[in-house]
Amino acid sequence: MSIHASAEHFVEERRSRPRHIWFLNSAFDNIDFPLAVQRLAERDPKKPFAFVVTPNVDHLVRLRKDGILAPLYAQAWLTVCDSRVLELIAGLSGEDVAVTPGSDLTEALFDNVITQHEPVTVIGGNEDVIKAVKARYGLHDVRWHQPPMGLRTNPEAIADCAAFVAANPARFVFLCVGSPQQEMIAEACQERGDCTGIGLCVGASLDFLGGKAERAPKWMQRTRLEWLHRLAQEPQRMWKRYLVDGPKVVFLWWEWRKARAKLRAFEKQLAAANFKL
């Protein structure tokens, strides 16, 4: 089935389903990968700036203790699940959270949506990656801004990034400076009021397209072992994320299950009370 046909089928099915799925501590949009691509492709590029977030296990663990992330995520136009591990946990919980990895979403846009002559704006990455992506896709108009390190504590640099987006309008703006810095830039773009297009908070996605980093083989992606591949590639940088912080998602799951059970019990009590009335 084509991406367009699959998206149409999902639209019909979704009419009887809720718009969002609340899982762990995030509200995921109730759409699958083809429909996410379609929504991005069809959005009017002249509309006010909006942005997409792609939560994974690391993000949801940090959401619990990092007060800056929750209000940033709440402003997102689209929230899709970046993690096949989260997809598995959701499935075991009876929740249908479709997986839309940020790297796959980025690749699909460059492969199927972005044209060679349209402007593309990138915040982050490095010169070699930008050159490689331009060459791979034959792009003629890539507007690139490389902000300094320490963005989280540098409001002036955040403002400079937003000013660059405003001065370089594009249908797609790739924010590739890690979380929560990329979401902070997206918020600054919204607050300016003169930015347009869609910001994609997609971390290292361009590194994969530009050959700086290598994605896990497809079989590892399918078996939800992509995290192990990244750990093997960058053990010094990734060990804490995957071996210390990542497993904390089990506690989030336990808390969420308790909260869901209480909510369902309350709903039953409310329904019973209304029936008696």
mmCIF file of C-alpha atoms in Angstrom:
data_model
loop_
_atom_site.group_PDB
_atom_site.id
_atom_site.type_symbol
_atom_site.label_atom_id
_atom_site.label_comp_id
_atom_site.label_asym_id
_atom_site.label_seq_id
_atom_site.Cartn_x
_atom_site.Cartn_y
_atom_site.Cartn_z
ATOM 1 C CA MET A 1 0.000 0.000 0.000
ATOM 2 C CA SER A 2 1.345 3.474 -0.897
ATOM 3 C CA ILE A 3 2.002 6.153 1.705
ATOM 4 C CA HIS A 4 -0.962 8.170 0.413
ATOM 5 C CA ALA A 5 -3.359 5.209 0.393
ATOM 6 C CA SER A 6 -2.239 4.133 3.850
ATOM 7 C CA ALA A 7 -2.746 7.668 5.149
ATOM 8 C CA GLU A 8 -6.292 7.810 3.684
ATOM 9 C CA HIS A 9 -7.125 4.485 5.318
ATOM 10 C CA PHE A 10 -5.805 5.714 8.654
ATOM 11 C CA VAL A 11 -7.816 8.959 8.398
ATOM 12 C CA GLU A 12 -11.028 6.961 7.942
ATOM 13 C CA GLU A 13 -10.156 4.694 10.858
ATOM 14 C CA ARG A 14 -9.131 7.598 13.074
ATOM 15 C CA ARG A 15 -12.511 9.332 12.877
ATOM 16 C CA SER A 16 -13.820 7.026 15.590
ATOM 17 C CA ARG A 17 -10.638 7.267 17.685
ATOM 18 C CA PRO A 18 -9.325 9.965 20.041
ATOM 19 C CA ARG A 19 -7.021 12.599 18.601
ATOM 20 C CA HIS A 20 -4.312 11.953 21.201
ATOM 21 C CA ILE A 21 -3.068 9.000 23.206
ATOM 22 C CA TRP A 22 -1.822 9.814 26.695
ATOM 23 C CA PHE A 23 1.004 7.410 27.461
ATOM 24 C CA LEU A 24 3.495 7.680 30.314
ATOM 25 C CA ASN A 25 3.866 11.457 30.588
ATOM 26 C CA SER A 26 3.281 12.564 27.002
ATOM 27 C CA ALA A 27 0.291 13.048 24.723
ATOM 28 C CA PHE A 28 1.094 11.404 21.386
ATOM 29 C CA ASP A 29 -0.849 12.293 18.265
ATOM 30 C CA ASN A 30 -2.933 9.330 17.177
ATOM 31 C CA ILE A 31 -1.458 9.028 13.681
ATOM 32 C CA ASP A 32 0.898 6.615 11.951
ATOM 33 C CA PHE A 33 4.068 7.283 9.957
ATOM 34 C CA PRO A 34 2.482 7.758 6.486
ATOM 35 C CA LEU A 35 -0.097 10.187 7.828
ATOM 36 C CA ALA A 36 2.568 12.140 9.711
ATOM 37 C CA VAL A 37 4.521 12.565 6.474
ATOM 38 C CA GLN A 38 1.352 13.571 4.640
ATOM 39 C CA ARG A 39 0.410 16.188 7.236
ATOM 40 C CA LEU A 40 3.861 17.730 7.021
ATOM 41 C CA ALA A 41 3.847 17.707 3.230
ATOM 42 C CA GLU A 42 0.406 19.286 2.948
ATOM 43 C CA ARG A 43 0.753 22.073 5.513
ATOM 44 C CA ASP A 44 0.795 25.541 3.972
ATOM 45 C CA PRO A 45 4.406 26.832 4.249
ATOM 46 C CA LYS A 46 3.122 30.386 4.730
ATOM 47 C CA LYS A 47 1.284 29.514 7.924
ATOM 48 C CA PRO A 48 2.763 30.697 11.226
ATOM 49 C CA PHE A 49 5.627 28.615 12.547
ATOM 50 C CA ALA A 50 4.736 25.311 14.185
ATOM 51 C CA PHE A 51 6.957 22.486 15.336
ATOM 52 C CA VAL A 52 7.168 18.721 15.680
ATOM 53 C CA VAL A 53 8.627 16.842 18.649
ATOM 54 C CA THR A 54 9.719 13.210 18.609
ATOM 55 C CA PRO A 55 9.867 11.881 22.193
ATOM 56 C CA ASN A 56 11.918 8.782 22.943
ATOM 57 C CA VAL A 57 12.665 6.955 26.201
ATOM 58 C CA ASP A 58 15.344 9.457 27.192
ATOM 59 C CA HIS A 59 13.001 12.403 26.644
ATOM 60 C CA LEU A 60 10.165 10.905 28.679
ATOM 61 C CA VAL A 61 12.488 10.066 31.559
ATOM 62 C CA ARG A 62 13.781 13.642 31.553
ATOM 63 C CA LEU A 63 10.250 15.030 31.311
ATOM 64 C CA ARG A 64 9.617 13.687 34.789
ATOM 65 C CA LYS A 65 12.361 15.741 36.442
ATOM 66 C CA ASP A 66 13.216 18.523 33.992
ATOM 67 C CA GLY A 67 10.655 21.282 34.342
ATOM 68 C CA ILE A 68 11.604 22.973 31.088
ATOM 69 C CA LEU A 69 10.521 20.147 28.779
ATOM 70 C CA ALA A 70 6.826 19.802 29.630
ATOM 71 C CA PRO A 71 5.765 23.358 28.633
ATOM 72 C CA LEU A 72 7.856 23.089 25.464
ATOM 73 C CA TYR A 73 6.230 19.809 24.457
ATOM 74 C CA ALA A 74 2.792 21.235 25.244
ATOM 75 C CA GLN A 75 3.247 23.795 22.449
ATOM 76 C CA ALA A 76 4.095 21.241 19.761
ATOM 77 C CA TRP A 77 1.892 21.062 16.678
ATOM 78 C CA LEU A 78 2.640 17.350 16.316
ATOM 79 C CA THR A 79 4.028 14.802 18.794
ATOM 80 C CA VAL A 80 5.096 11.425 17.446
ATOM 81 C CA CYS A 81 6.825 8.487 19.091
ATOM 82 C CA ASP A 82 10.505 8.163 18.164
ATOM 83 C CA SER A 83 11.111 4.891 20.008
ATOM 84 C CA ARG A 84 10.256 1.316 19.109
ATOM 85 C CA VAL A 85 10.875 0.427 22.751
ATOM 86 C CA LEU A 86 8.095 2.818 23.761
ATOM 87 C CA GLU A 87 5.921 1.310 21.030
ATOM 88 C CA LEU A 88 6.473 -2.129 22.575
ATOM 89 C CA ILE A 89 5.725 -0.964 26.127
ATOM 90 C CA ALA A 90 2.593 0.779 24.920
ATOM 91 C CA GLY A 91 1.456 -2.370 23.109
ATOM 92 C CA LEU A 92 1.946 -4.438 26.265
ATOM 93 C CA SER A 93 -0.250 -1.887 28.039
ATOM 94 C CA GLY A 94 -3.037 -2.130 25.477
ATOM 95 C CA GLU A 95 -2.240 1.266 23.935
ATOM 96 C CA ASP A 96 -1.778 1.687 20.179
ATOM 97 C CA VAL A 97 1.098 4.176 19.921
ATOM 98 C CA ALA A 98 2.430 4.187 16.367
ATOM 99 C CA VAL A 99 6.171 4.654 15.971
ATOM 100 C CA THR A 100 7.466 7.490 13.773
ATOM 101 C CA PRO A 101 11.229 7.757 14.316
ATOM 102 C CA GLY A 102 12.561 11.263 13.755
ATOM 103 C CA SER A 103 15.355 9.914 11.542
ATOM 104 C CA ASP A 104 12.852 8.061 9.333
ATOM 105 C CA LEU A 105 10.626 11.120 9.172
ATOM 106 C CA THR A 106 13.557 13.313 8.132
ATOM 107 C CA GLU A 107 14.659 10.822 5.478
ATOM 108 C CA ALA A 108 11.132 10.498 4.094
ATOM 109 C CA LEU A 109 10.843 14.268 3.715
ATOM 110 C CA PHE A 110 14.138 14.523 1.841
ATOM 111 C CA ASP A 111 13.386 11.441 -0.273
ATOM 112 C CA ASN A 112 9.785 12.182 -1.198
ATOM 113 C CA VAL A 113 8.722 15.731 -0.334
ATOM 114 C CA ILE A 114 11.523 18.315 -0.475
ATOM 115 C CA THR A 115 12.394 19.501 -3.971
ATOM 116 C CA GLN A 116 15.899 20.358 -5.143
ATOM 117 C CA HIS A 117 15.255 24.070 -5.604
ATOM 118 C CA GLU A 118 13.200 24.907 -2.529
ATOM 119 C CA PRO A 119 14.921 26.490 0.488
ATOM 120 C CA VAL A 120 15.734 24.293 3.476
ATOM 121 C CA THR A 121 16.780 25.840 6.777
ATOM 122 C CA VAL A 122 19.005 23.960 9.220
ATOM 123 C CA ILE A 123 19.989 24.925 12.750
ATOM 124 C CA GLY A 124 22.873 22.813 14.055
ATOM 125 C CA GLY A 125 24.962 20.077 12.516
ATOM 126 C CA ASN A 126 28.363 20.777 10.996
ATOM 127 C CA GLU A 127 29.687 21.893 7.632
ATOM 128 C CA ASP A 128 30.618 18.396 6.432
ATOM 129 C CA VAL A 129 27.119 17.075 7.172
ATOM 130 C CA ILE A 130 25.467 20.008 5.415
ATOM 131 C CA LYS A 131 27.662 19.535 2.336
ATOM 132 C CA ALA A 132 26.973 15.791 2.276
ATOM 133 C CA VAL A 133 23.201 16.232 2.533
ATOM 134 C CA LYS A 134 23.243 18.897 -0.196
ATOM 135 C CA ALA A 135 25.224 16.594 -2.482
ATOM 136 C CA ARG A 136 23.115 13.521 -1.741
ATOM 137 C CA TYR A 137 19.854 15.255 -2.645
ATOM 138 C CA GLY A 138 21.111 17.824 -5.136
ATOM 139 C CA LEU A 139 19.842 20.695 -3.017
ATOM 140 C CA HIS A 140 20.463 24.221 -4.272
ATOM 141 C CA ASP A 141 19.310 26.369 -1.352
ATOM 142 C CA VAL A 142 20.278 25.185 2.131
ATOM 143 C CA ARG A 143 20.383 27.963 4.734
ATOM 144 C CA TRP A 144 22.530 26.820 7.643
ATOM 145 C CA HIS A 145 23.170 28.371 11.038
ATOM 146 C CA GLN A 146 25.648 26.861 13.489
ATOM 147 C CA PRO A 147 24.930 28.101 17.019
ATOM 148 C CA PRO A 148 27.490 28.002 19.843
ATOM 149 C CA MET A 149 27.621 25.309 22.500
ATOM 150 C CA GLY A 150 25.689 25.815 25.731
ATOM 151 C CA LEU A 151 22.468 26.976 24.087
ATOM 152 C CA ARG A 152 20.319 26.057 27.062
ATOM 153 C CA THR A 153 21.888 28.791 29.186
ATOM 154 C CA ASN A 154 22.401 31.283 26.366
ATOM 155 C CA PRO A 155 19.136 33.122 25.614
ATOM 156 C CA GLU A 156 20.907 35.481 23.205
ATOM 157 C CA ALA A 157 22.072 32.548 21.077
ATOM 158 C CA ILE A 158 18.563 31.056 21.156
ATOM 159 C CA ALA A 159 17.200 34.394 19.956
ATOM 160 C CA ASP A 160 19.821 34.487 17.180
ATOM 161 C CA CYS A 161 18.661 31.064 15.978
ATOM 162 C CA ALA A 162 15.034 32.245 15.875
ATOM 163 C CA ALA A 163 16.095 35.406 14.038
ATOM 164 C CA PHE A 164 17.886 33.266 11.450
ATOM 165 C CA VAL A 165 14.727 31.205 10.918
ATOM 166 C CA ALA A 166 12.694 34.386 10.462
ATOM 167 C CA ALA A 167 15.211 35.788 7.967
ATOM 168 C CA ASN A 168 15.427 32.499 6.044
ATOM 169 C CA PRO A 169 11.860 31.270 5.551
ATOM 170 C CA ALA A 170 11.498 27.685 4.422
ATOM 171 C CA ARG A 171 8.787 25.049 4.370
ATOM 172 C CA PHE A 172 10.920 22.841 6.623
ATOM 173 C CA VAL A 173 13.290 23.968 9.359
ATOM 174 C CA PHE A 174 15.468 21.197 10.790
ATOM 175 C CA LEU A 175 16.437 21.852 14.399
ATOM 176 C CA CYS A 176 19.365 19.563 15.118
ATOM 177 C CA VAL A 177 20.925 20.721 18.389
ATOM 178 C CA GLY A 178 19.607 18.118 20.824
ATOM 179 C CA SER A 179 16.905 18.323 23.454
ATOM 180 C CA PRO A 180 15.769 20.604 25.040
ATOM 181 C CA GLN A 181 17.773 23.154 23.045
ATOM 182 C CA GLN A 182 15.935 22.454 19.788
ATOM 183 C CA GLU A 183 12.543 22.783 21.470
ATOM 184 C CA MET A 184 13.692 26.059 23.069
ATOM 185 C CA ILE A 185 14.560 27.408 19.627
ATOM 186 C CA ALA A 186 11.161 26.282 18.329
ATOM 187 C CA GLU A 187 9.443 28.125 21.170
ATOM 188 C CA ALA A 188 11.482 31.261 20.425
ATOM 189 C CA CYS A 189 10.420 31.043 16.774
ATOM 190 C CA GLN A 190 6.776 30.898 17.791
ATOM 191 C CA GLU A 191 7.132 33.791 20.197
ATOM 192 C CA ARG A 192 8.669 36.046 17.522
ATOM 193 C CA GLY A 193 5.476 35.863 15.494
ATOM 194 C CA ASP A 194 7.214 36.354 12.142
ATOM 195 C CA CYS A 195 8.553 32.828 11.538
ATOM 196 C CA THR A 196 6.835 30.445 9.143
ATOM 197 C CA GLY A 197 7.087 26.793 8.167
ATOM 198 C CA ILE A 198 7.479 23.683 10.279
ATOM 199 C CA GLY A 199 10.320 23.119 12.711
ATOM 200 C CA LEU A 200 11.375 19.507 13.136
ATOM 201 C CA CYS A 201 13.133 18.746 16.431
ATOM 202 C CA VAL A 202 15.042 15.751 15.118
ATOM 203 C CA GLY A 203 18.417 15.693 16.870
ATOM 204 C CA ALA A 204 21.045 13.731 14.962
ATOM 205 C CA SER A 205 18.847 12.840 11.982
ATOM 206 C CA LEU A 206 20.910 14.833 9.488
ATOM 207 C CA ASP A 207 24.085 13.165 10.799
ATOM 208 C CA PHE A 208 22.706 9.863 9.521
ATOM 209 C CA LEU A 209 21.792 11.286 6.120
ATOM 210 C CA GLY A 210 25.146 13.031 5.830
ATOM 211 C CA GLY A 211 27.201 9.979 6.778
ATOM 212 C CA LYS A 212 28.603 11.353 10.037
ATOM 213 C CA ALA A 213 26.853 8.574 11.963
ATOM 214 C CA GLU A 214 25.631 5.149 10.866
ATOM 215 C CA ARG A 215 22.149 3.923 11.674
ATOM 216 C CA ALA A 216 21.593 0.440 12.955
ATOM 217 C CA PRO A 217 20.878 -2.292 10.387
ATOM 218 C CA LYS A 218 17.209 -2.759 9.567
ATOM 219 C CA TRP A 219 17.027 -6.021 11.505
ATOM 220 C CA MET A 220 18.221 -4.223 14.655
ATOM 221 C CA GLN A 221 15.652 -1.493 14.102
ATOM 222 C CA ARG A 222 12.873 -4.060 13.664
ATOM 223 C CA THR A 223 13.926 -5.959 16.789
ATOM 224 C CA ARG A 224 14.116 -2.718 18.831
ATOM 225 C CA LEU A 225 17.887 -2.931 19.304
ATOM 226 C CA GLU A 226 18.846 0.348 17.658
ATOM 227 C CA TRP A 227 19.827 1.683 21.071
ATOM 228 C CA LEU A 228 22.401 -1.118 21.382
ATOM 229 C CA HIS A 229 23.929 -0.154 18.038
ATOM 230 C CA ARG A 230 24.269 3.486 19.119
ATOM 231 C CA LEU A 231 25.757 2.394 22.439
ATOM 232 C CA ALA A 232 28.360 0.295 20.626
ATOM 233 C CA GLN A 233 29.190 3.211 18.319
ATOM 234 C CA GLU A 234 29.527 5.847 21.039
ATOM 235 C CA PRO A 235 29.938 4.096 24.397
ATOM 236 C CA GLN A 236 31.476 7.055 26.239
ATOM 237 C CA ARG A 237 28.672 9.414 25.243
ATOM 238 C CA MET A 238 25.745 7.002 25.340
ATOM 239 C CA TRP A 239 26.377 4.663 28.261
ATOM 240 C CA LYS A 240 24.596 6.796 30.852
ATOM 241 C CA ARG A 241 21.587 7.431 28.610
ATOM 242 C CA TYR A 242 21.023 3.778 27.791
ATOM 243 C CA LEU A 243 22.312 1.948 30.865
ATOM 244 C CA VAL A 244 21.437 4.346 33.708
ATOM 245 C CA ASP A 245 18.677 6.742 32.657
ATOM 246 C CA GLY A 246 16.853 4.592 30.106
ATOM 247 C CA PRO A 247 15.830 1.799 32.496
ATOM 248 C CA LYS A 248 14.017 4.395 34.634
ATOM 249 C CA VAL A 249 11.211 4.190 32.089
ATOM 250 C CA VAL A 250 10.049 1.106 34.029
ATOM 251 C CA PHE A 251 9.197 3.339 36.997
ATOM 252 C CA LEU A 252 7.352 5.739 34.718
ATOM 253 C CA TRP A 253 5.360 2.809 33.350
ATOM 254 C CA TRP A 254 4.482 1.606 36.854
ATOM 255 C CA GLU A 255 3.315 5.086 37.928
ATOM 256 C CA TRP A 256 1.318 5.520 34.728
ATOM 257 C CA ARG A 257 -0.401 2.151 35.136
ATOM 258 C CA LYS A 258 -1.441 3.077 38.704
ATOM 259 C CA ALA A 259 -2.774 6.436 37.547
ATOM 260 C CA ARG A 260 -4.673 4.803 34.669
ATOM 261 C CA ALA A 261 -6.242 2.244 37.027
ATOM 262 C CA LYS A 262 -7.423 5.015 39.356
ATOM 263 C CA LEU A 263 -8.855 6.990 36.459
ATOM 264 C CA ARG A 264 -10.751 3.995 35.096
ATOM 265 C CA ALA A 265 -12.142 3.216 38.554
ATOM 266 C CA PHE A 266 -13.321 6.811 38.879
ATOM 267 C CA GLU A 267 -14.929 6.696 35.428
ATOM 268 C CA LYS A 268 -16.845 3.555 36.415
ATOM 269 C CA GLN A 269 -18.055 5.195 39.625
ATOM 270 C CA LEU A 270 -19.142 8.272 37.701
ATOM 271 C CA ALA A 271 -20.964 6.190 35.105
ATOM 272 C CA ALA A 272 -22.741 4.224 37.846
ATOM 273 C CA ALA A 273 -23.782 7.445 39.599
ATOM 274 C CA ASN A 274 -25.167 8.906 36.374
ATOM 275 C CA PHE A 275 -27.072 5.687 35.673
ATOM 276 C CA LYS A 276 -28.789 5.923 39.065
ATOM 277 C CA LEU A 277 -29.797 9.501 38.339
#
